[in-house]
Amino acid sequence: MSRVVQSEKSSKAQGFLVANAIYIILLVLLVTAGIISPHFYRSQNIFNVLQQASALGVISVGQTLVILSGGIDLSVASIAATSCVFAAALMAGKNFMVLPVALFCIGLGAVAGILNGLIITRRSAPPFIVTLGTALIFQGVRFIYTKGAPFGSIPSWLRVLGRGGIGFVPVAVIIFLTLSLLVALVLKYSPYGRKIYAIGDNKTAAFYSGINVERVTFSVYILSGIFAAFGGLILAGYLGFGDNWAGKGYELDSIAAVVVGGTSLSGGTGGVGGTVVGVLLMTILFNLVLLAGLPYQFQLVVKGIVIAAAVAFYASLSKSE
């Protein structure tokens, strides 16, 4: 009898560790960060870390929806950079232009999502190739427009979005967490959210259960494009000008944050809560590299190690279940 009880306790403990592994890792990382670099917990550094996490976080929320449905979106970084460039060029430092130009940039993101969604759903094309092509199209468009040189200026109202704060909390973080909460609620409680999980889990079964697979898949790419464009506006507010390479590498960083957060690349498993923690983990690790005085190239090494370790960890869990 005692063996049965011990076995049950052991099973519960293991289940708790598995369910909360990402949060435990974040806690350990926060403690380790303070030990490695006392500068980490300075208020200005914490503020900077949260600011840096926000644009990537917003983009990663859209990426989560795509990956949950069994797809992938490599165009998000290019969409964000294009949004940043057009925001700076068209706003030209004028506050009254913030709203119309912001809507225009978000519309560009939606157009990119429509392009991705149409080709993927109507032609059954691989998302990897389709979204890579869209990324190149948008990269070409902004380089033609800017002739490769950064220009334009960001008005004070948009600067608040990228660099402003309410007390200790950056405005961008409030936006990121609010959007994350809304999407998490939609995924958990709405029929639409359940359809996304069903498609990611088994597309054929979802189709035969009456779900319009093409429509839902189409919609998640549009949402991903919109979130990417919004992330570009946050980057514009943070940088203060239109940078052709704003958000460089965010297509892989967003995927890494989603995977580290526990969402399966094959779809159907995971959620936005894990993505939020994944974004914080990635940002803190990058910040530690800089605080340690190591060159940027070490961020790439850290990024690769984290992704490989996360994939190996979740693969081992799926085998043990």
Tab-separated table of C-alpha atoms in Angstrom:
chain	number	residue	atom	x	y	z
A	1	MET	CA	0.000	0.000	0.000
A	2	SER	CA	2.796	2.397	0.931
A	3	ARG	CA	4.464	1.713	-2.413
A	4	VAL	CA	1.267	2.689	-4.225
A	5	VAL	CA	1.032	5.925	-2.226
A	6	GLN	CA	4.686	6.720	-2.895
A	7	SER	CA	4.193	5.987	-6.572
A	8	GLU	CA	1.181	8.328	-6.696
A	9	LYS	CA	3.136	11.077	-4.914
A	10	SER	CA	6.053	10.622	-7.276
A	11	SER	CA	3.722	10.763	-10.261
A	12	LYS	CA	2.074	13.950	-8.975
A	13	ALA	CA	5.461	15.570	-8.336
A	14	GLN	CA	6.621	14.641	-11.829
A	15	GLY	CA	3.397	15.982	-13.306
A	16	PHE	CA	3.841	19.266	-11.427
A	17	LEU	CA	7.420	19.632	-12.671
A	18	VAL	CA	6.398	18.892	-16.248
A	19	ALA	CA	3.458	21.325	-16.163
A	20	ASN	CA	5.489	24.122	-14.601
A	21	ALA	CA	8.951	23.421	-16.035
A	22	ILE	CA	9.096	26.648	-18.046
A	23	TYR	CA	8.199	28.773	-14.991
A	24	ILE	CA	10.744	26.979	-12.800
A	25	ILE	CA	13.425	27.563	-15.447
A	26	LEU	CA	12.530	31.282	-15.591
A	27	LEU	CA	12.812	31.545	-11.785
A	28	VAL	CA	16.195	29.791	-11.801
A	29	LEU	CA	17.375	32.061	-14.620
A	30	LEU	CA	16.327	35.198	-12.715
A	31	VAL	CA	18.257	34.074	-9.636
A	32	THR	CA	21.278	33.107	-11.750
A	33	ALA	CA	21.171	36.446	-13.582
A	34	GLY	CA	21.492	38.317	-10.287
A	35	ILE	CA	24.474	36.182	-9.286
A	36	ILE	CA	26.271	36.493	-12.628
A	37	SER	CA	25.705	40.224	-12.984
A	38	PRO	CA	24.661	42.490	-10.074
A	39	HIS	CA	23.792	45.098	-12.706
A	40	PHE	CA	20.939	42.916	-13.946
A	41	TYR	CA	18.525	44.049	-11.209
A	42	ARG	CA	19.175	47.732	-11.667
A	43	SER	CA	15.868	49.435	-12.443
A	44	GLN	CA	17.070	50.841	-15.773
A	45	ASN	CA	18.251	47.427	-16.963
A	46	ILE	CA	14.985	45.734	-15.954
A	47	PHE	CA	13.076	48.481	-17.777
A	48	ASN	CA	15.228	47.931	-20.891
A	49	VAL	CA	14.768	44.150	-20.758
A	50	LEU	CA	10.993	44.524	-20.595
A	51	GLN	CA	11.011	47.043	-23.448
A	52	GLN	CA	13.115	44.736	-25.609
A	53	ALA	CA	10.805	41.828	-24.860
A	54	SER	CA	7.646	43.669	-25.880
A	55	ALA	CA	8.019	43.951	-29.669
A	56	LEU	CA	9.238	40.362	-29.909
A	57	GLY	CA	6.425	39.334	-27.567
A	58	VAL	CA	3.667	40.862	-29.684
A	59	ILE	CA	5.089	39.211	-32.804
A	60	SER	CA	5.428	35.886	-30.957
A	61	VAL	CA	1.745	35.932	-29.964
A	62	GLY	CA	0.814	35.916	-33.654
A	63	GLN	CA	3.413	33.246	-34.332
A	64	THR	CA	1.849	31.122	-31.565
A	65	LEU	CA	-1.506	31.090	-33.358
A	66	VAL	CA	0.138	29.962	-36.596
A	67	ILE	CA	2.225	27.225	-34.960
A	68	LEU	CA	-0.742	25.968	-32.916
A	69	SER	CA	-2.578	25.438	-36.208
A	70	GLY	CA	0.341	23.395	-37.540
A	71	GLY	CA	1.945	26.116	-39.665
A	72	ILE	CA	4.889	28.504	-39.440
A	73	ASP	CA	5.412	32.143	-40.420
A	74	LEU	CA	8.872	33.297	-41.556
A	75	SER	CA	7.592	36.639	-42.826
A	76	VAL	CA	6.970	38.277	-39.422
A	77	ALA	CA	10.360	40.022	-39.111
A	78	SER	CA	10.150	41.453	-42.626
A	79	ILE	CA	6.586	42.661	-42.016
A	80	ALA	CA	7.690	44.322	-38.762
A	81	ALA	CA	10.621	46.062	-40.453
A	82	THR	CA	8.387	47.276	-43.313
A	83	SER	CA	5.869	48.614	-40.798
A	84	CYS	CA	8.686	50.417	-38.971
A	85	VAL	CA	10.025	51.980	-42.188
A	86	PHE	CA	6.652	53.219	-43.442
A	87	ALA	CA	5.707	54.522	-39.992
A	88	ALA	CA	8.822	56.700	-39.866
A	89	ALA	CA	8.535	57.850	-43.485
A	90	LEU	CA	4.821	58.673	-43.537
A	91	MET	CA	4.446	60.057	-40.010
A	92	ALA	CA	7.486	62.313	-40.553
A	93	GLY	CA	7.471	63.401	-36.921
A	94	LYS	CA	3.836	64.629	-37.017
A	95	ASN	CA	1.554	63.488	-34.214
A	96	PHE	CA	-1.681	63.929	-36.213
A	97	MET	CA	-0.381	61.305	-38.675
A	98	VAL	CA	0.088	58.601	-36.024
A	99	LEU	CA	-3.378	57.034	-36.198
A	100	PRO	CA	-3.894	56.937	-40.001
A	101	VAL	CA	-0.345	55.721	-40.670
A	102	ALA	CA	-0.550	53.130	-37.878
A	103	LEU	CA	-3.768	51.793	-39.446
A	104	PHE	CA	-2.054	51.758	-42.845
A	105	CYS	CA	0.888	49.748	-41.434
A	106	ILE	CA	-1.443	47.279	-39.732
A	107	GLY	CA	-3.266	47.005	-43.052
A	108	LEU	CA	0.036	46.115	-44.730
A	109	GLY	CA	0.467	43.341	-42.177
A	110	ALA	CA	-3.032	42.089	-42.957
A	111	VAL	CA	-2.241	42.109	-46.696
A	112	ALA	CA	0.871	40.000	-46.036
A	113	GLY	CA	-1.246	37.601	-43.992
A	114	ILE	CA	-3.859	37.399	-46.742
A	115	LEU	CA	-1.147	36.623	-49.292
A	116	ASN	CA	0.308	33.906	-47.067
A	117	GLY	CA	-3.092	32.468	-46.176
A	118	LEU	CA	-4.420	32.366	-49.747
A	119	ILE	CA	-1.411	30.559	-51.200
A	120	ILE	CA	-1.164	28.112	-48.292
A	121	THR	CA	-4.864	27.220	-48.218
A	122	ARG	CA	-5.813	27.438	-51.900
A	123	ARG	CA	-2.655	25.844	-53.306
A	124	SER	CA	-1.776	23.566	-50.378
A	125	ALA	CA	1.702	25.093	-50.503
A	126	PRO	CA	4.245	24.558	-47.684
A	127	PRO	CA	3.995	27.458	-45.163
A	128	PHE	CA	7.786	27.520	-44.793
A	129	ILE	CA	8.360	28.387	-48.460
A	130	VAL	CA	5.324	30.645	-48.859
A	131	THR	CA	6.113	32.848	-45.857
A	132	LEU	CA	9.799	32.964	-46.810
A	133	GLY	CA	8.739	34.289	-50.221
A	134	THR	CA	6.500	36.922	-48.614
A	135	ALA	CA	9.400	37.977	-46.384
A	136	LEU	CA	11.556	38.560	-49.465
A	137	ILE	CA	8.783	40.510	-51.217
A	138	PHE	CA	8.376	42.890	-48.293
A	139	GLN	CA	12.131	43.219	-47.893
A	140	GLY	CA	12.402	44.202	-51.542
A	141	VAL	CA	9.502	46.686	-51.268
A	142	ARG	CA	11.036	48.578	-48.344
A	143	PHE	CA	14.526	48.639	-49.871
A	144	ILE	CA	13.113	50.015	-53.129
A	145	TYR	CA	11.174	52.623	-51.137
A	146	THR	CA	14.082	53.696	-48.915
A	147	LYS	CA	16.914	52.982	-51.399
A	148	GLY	CA	18.567	51.081	-48.551
A	149	ALA	CA	19.053	54.088	-46.254
A	150	PRO	CA	17.185	54.715	-42.962
A	151	PHE	CA	15.147	57.911	-42.938
A	152	GLY	CA	12.106	59.619	-41.449
A	153	SER	CA	11.296	60.409	-37.840
A	154	ILE	CA	8.880	59.139	-35.238
A	155	PRO	CA	6.484	61.598	-33.537
A	156	SER	CA	6.317	61.860	-29.764
A	157	TRP	CA	2.987	60.027	-29.516
A	158	LEU	CA	4.431	56.888	-31.071
A	159	ARG	CA	7.655	57.274	-29.079
A	160	VAL	CA	5.532	56.750	-25.979
A	161	LEU	CA	4.531	53.352	-27.371
A	162	GLY	CA	8.166	52.266	-27.721
A	163	ARG	CA	9.922	54.082	-24.887
A	164	GLY	CA	7.251	55.410	-22.543
A	165	GLY	CA	6.388	53.942	-19.192
A	166	ILE	CA	3.813	54.086	-16.417
A	167	GLY	CA	5.982	54.111	-13.326
A	168	PHE	CA	8.307	51.124	-13.547
A	169	VAL	CA	6.318	49.367	-16.285
A	170	PRO	CA	6.901	50.219	-19.978
A	171	VAL	CA	3.782	51.038	-22.002
A	172	ALA	CA	4.843	48.416	-24.565
A	173	VAL	CA	4.825	45.709	-21.880
A	174	ILE	CA	1.289	46.638	-20.828
A	175	ILE	CA	0.196	46.320	-24.452
A	176	PHE	CA	2.037	43.015	-24.894
A	177	LEU	CA	0.547	41.461	-21.755
A	178	THR	CA	-2.952	42.763	-22.555
A	179	LEU	CA	-2.860	41.296	-26.064
A	180	SER	CA	-1.458	38.026	-24.676
A	181	LEU	CA	-4.275	37.788	-22.134
A	182	LEU	CA	-6.943	38.466	-24.754
A	183	VAL	CA	-5.552	35.852	-27.143
A	184	ALA	CA	-5.143	33.339	-24.305
A	185	LEU	CA	-8.809	33.812	-23.358
A	186	VAL	CA	-9.883	33.388	-26.980
A	187	LEU	CA	-7.849	30.185	-27.310
A	188	LYS	CA	-9.195	28.720	-24.081
A	189	TYR	CA	-12.845	29.719	-24.074
A	190	SER	CA	-13.976	30.429	-27.646
A	191	PRO	CA	-15.030	27.986	-30.383
A	192	TYR	CA	-12.477	29.686	-32.638
A	193	GLY	CA	-9.666	28.812	-30.237
A	194	ARG	CA	-10.786	25.203	-30.024
A	195	LYS	CA	-10.828	25.005	-33.821
A	196	ILE	CA	-7.201	26.185	-33.988
A	197	TYR	CA	-6.153	23.442	-31.558
A	198	ALA	CA	-8.197	20.843	-33.430
A	199	ILE	CA	-6.615	21.737	-36.780
A	200	GLY	CA	-3.119	21.623	-35.307
A	201	ASP	CA	-3.807	18.295	-33.637
A	202	ASN	CA	-5.285	16.568	-36.694
A	203	LYS	CA	-6.276	18.529	-39.776
A	204	THR	CA	-8.154	15.644	-41.394
A	205	ALA	CA	-10.171	14.865	-38.262
A	206	ALA	CA	-10.958	18.572	-37.864
A	207	PHE	CA	-12.260	18.706	-41.437
A	208	TYR	CA	-14.518	15.675	-40.947
A	209	SER	CA	-15.839	17.123	-37.679
A	210	GLY	CA	-17.219	20.085	-39.605
A	211	ILE	CA	-14.476	22.686	-39.090
A	212	ASN	CA	-13.720	24.939	-42.041
A	213	VAL	CA	-9.994	24.239	-41.989
A	214	GLU	CA	-9.145	26.614	-44.839
A	215	ARG	CA	-10.963	29.565	-43.281
A	216	VAL	CA	-9.405	29.142	-39.834
A	217	THR	CA	-5.923	28.599	-41.294
A	218	PHE	CA	-6.383	31.662	-43.501
A	219	SER	CA	-7.393	33.743	-40.471
A	220	VAL	CA	-4.381	32.836	-38.296
A	221	TYR	CA	-1.972	34.057	-40.987
A	222	ILE	CA	-3.860	37.355	-41.219
A	223	LEU	CA	-3.656	37.718	-37.424
A	224	SER	CA	0.051	36.886	-37.501
A	225	GLY	CA	0.626	39.601	-40.105
A	226	ILE	CA	-1.324	42.147	-38.044
A	227	PHE	CA	0.589	41.309	-34.857
A	228	ALA	CA	3.886	41.530	-36.760
A	229	ALA	CA	2.996	44.972	-38.129
A	230	PHE	CA	1.988	46.138	-34.664
A	231	GLY	CA	5.293	44.853	-33.320
A	232	GLY	CA	6.965	46.950	-36.030
A	233	LEU	CA	5.188	50.056	-34.727
A	234	ILE	CA	6.542	49.343	-31.238
A	235	LEU	CA	10.025	48.969	-32.740
A	236	ALA	CA	9.582	52.273	-34.579
A	237	GLY	CA	8.667	54.001	-31.334
A	238	TYR	CA	11.673	52.447	-29.626
A	239	LEU	CA	14.220	53.244	-32.358
A	240	GLY	CA	12.932	56.681	-33.345
A	241	PHE	CA	13.545	56.205	-37.088
A	242	GLY	CA	12.807	53.809	-39.938
A	243	ASP	CA	15.349	50.995	-39.871
A	244	ASN	CA	15.353	48.569	-42.799
A	245	TRP	CA	16.654	45.864	-40.457
A	246	ALA	CA	14.380	46.542	-37.482
A	247	GLY	CA	13.527	43.252	-35.807
A	248	LYS	CA	16.235	41.402	-37.705
A	249	GLY	CA	16.126	37.731	-36.698
A	250	TYR	CA	12.693	38.008	-35.080
A	251	GLU	CA	11.301	35.312	-37.379
A	252	LEU	CA	13.573	32.764	-35.660
A	253	ASP	CA	13.405	34.439	-32.237
A	254	SER	CA	9.606	34.301	-32.274
A	255	ILE	CA	9.646	30.626	-33.236
A	256	ALA	CA	12.216	29.958	-30.513
A	257	ALA	CA	10.099	31.771	-27.901
A	258	VAL	CA	7.003	29.783	-28.898
A	259	VAL	CA	8.834	26.439	-28.831
A	260	VAL	CA	10.659	27.198	-25.571
A	261	GLY	CA	7.256	28.107	-24.127
A	262	GLY	CA	6.003	24.578	-24.756
A	263	THR	CA	4.060	24.891	-28.012
A	264	SER	CA	4.671	21.947	-30.291
A	265	LEU	CA	6.008	22.725	-33.776
A	266	SER	CA	3.615	20.096	-35.118
A	267	GLY	CA	0.683	22.066	-33.683
A	268	GLY	CA	-2.226	21.335	-31.370
A	269	THR	CA	-0.343	21.701	-28.070
A	270	GLY	CA	0.745	24.755	-26.113
A	271	GLY	CA	-0.506	28.282	-25.594
A	272	VAL	CA	0.210	31.971	-25.229
A	273	GLY	CA	1.090	31.754	-21.523
A	274	GLY	CA	4.136	29.654	-22.304
A	275	THR	CA	5.067	32.016	-25.143
A	276	VAL	CA	5.137	34.992	-22.751
A	277	VAL	CA	7.578	33.139	-20.504
A	278	GLY	CA	9.562	31.983	-23.536
A	279	VAL	CA	9.949	35.583	-24.711
A	280	LEU	CA	11.179	36.641	-21.258
A	281	LEU	CA	13.632	33.722	-21.146
A	282	MET	CA	15.105	34.569	-24.537
A	283	THR	CA	15.348	38.299	-23.772
A	284	ILE	CA	16.968	37.761	-20.359
A	285	LEU	CA	19.530	35.377	-21.847
A	286	PHE	CA	20.444	37.905	-24.543
A	287	ASN	CA	20.693	40.644	-21.936
A	288	LEU	CA	23.046	38.527	-19.827
A	289	VAL	CA	25.317	38.032	-22.831
A	290	LEU	CA	25.583	41.809	-23.213
A	291	LEU	CA	26.064	42.428	-19.473
A	292	ALA	CA	28.860	39.843	-19.485
A	293	GLY	CA	30.614	41.924	-22.147
A	294	LEU	CA	30.458	39.152	-24.743
A	295	PRO	CA	30.075	39.966	-28.459
A	296	TYR	CA	26.736	39.680	-30.246
A	297	GLN	CA	27.790	36.382	-31.862
A	298	PHE	CA	27.419	34.697	-28.477
A	299	GLN	CA	23.705	35.485	-28.607
A	300	LEU	CA	23.475	33.204	-31.641
A	301	VAL	CA	25.217	30.415	-29.737
A	302	VAL	CA	22.888	30.874	-26.762
A	303	LYS	CA	19.866	30.969	-29.066
A	304	GLY	CA	20.864	27.701	-30.738
A	305	ILE	CA	21.515	25.954	-27.432
A	306	VAL	CA	18.177	27.086	-25.974
A	307	ILE	CA	16.181	25.946	-29.016
A	308	ALA	CA	17.933	22.551	-29.185
A	309	ALA	CA	17.525	22.008	-25.427
A	310	ALA	CA	13.819	22.952	-25.508
A	311	VAL	CA	13.056	20.643	-28.432
A	312	ALA	CA	14.956	17.768	-26.783
A	313	PHE	CA	13.206	18.395	-23.451
A	314	TYR	CA	9.658	18.412	-24.843
A	315	ALA	CA	10.429	15.450	-27.113
A	316	SER	CA	11.535	13.416	-24.095
A	317	LEU	CA	8.334	14.360	-22.260
A	318	SER	CA	6.154	13.219	-25.156
A	319	LYS	CA	7.944	9.863	-25.214
A	320	SER	CA	7.528	9.331	-21.475
A	321	GLU	CA	3.790	10.023	-21.582
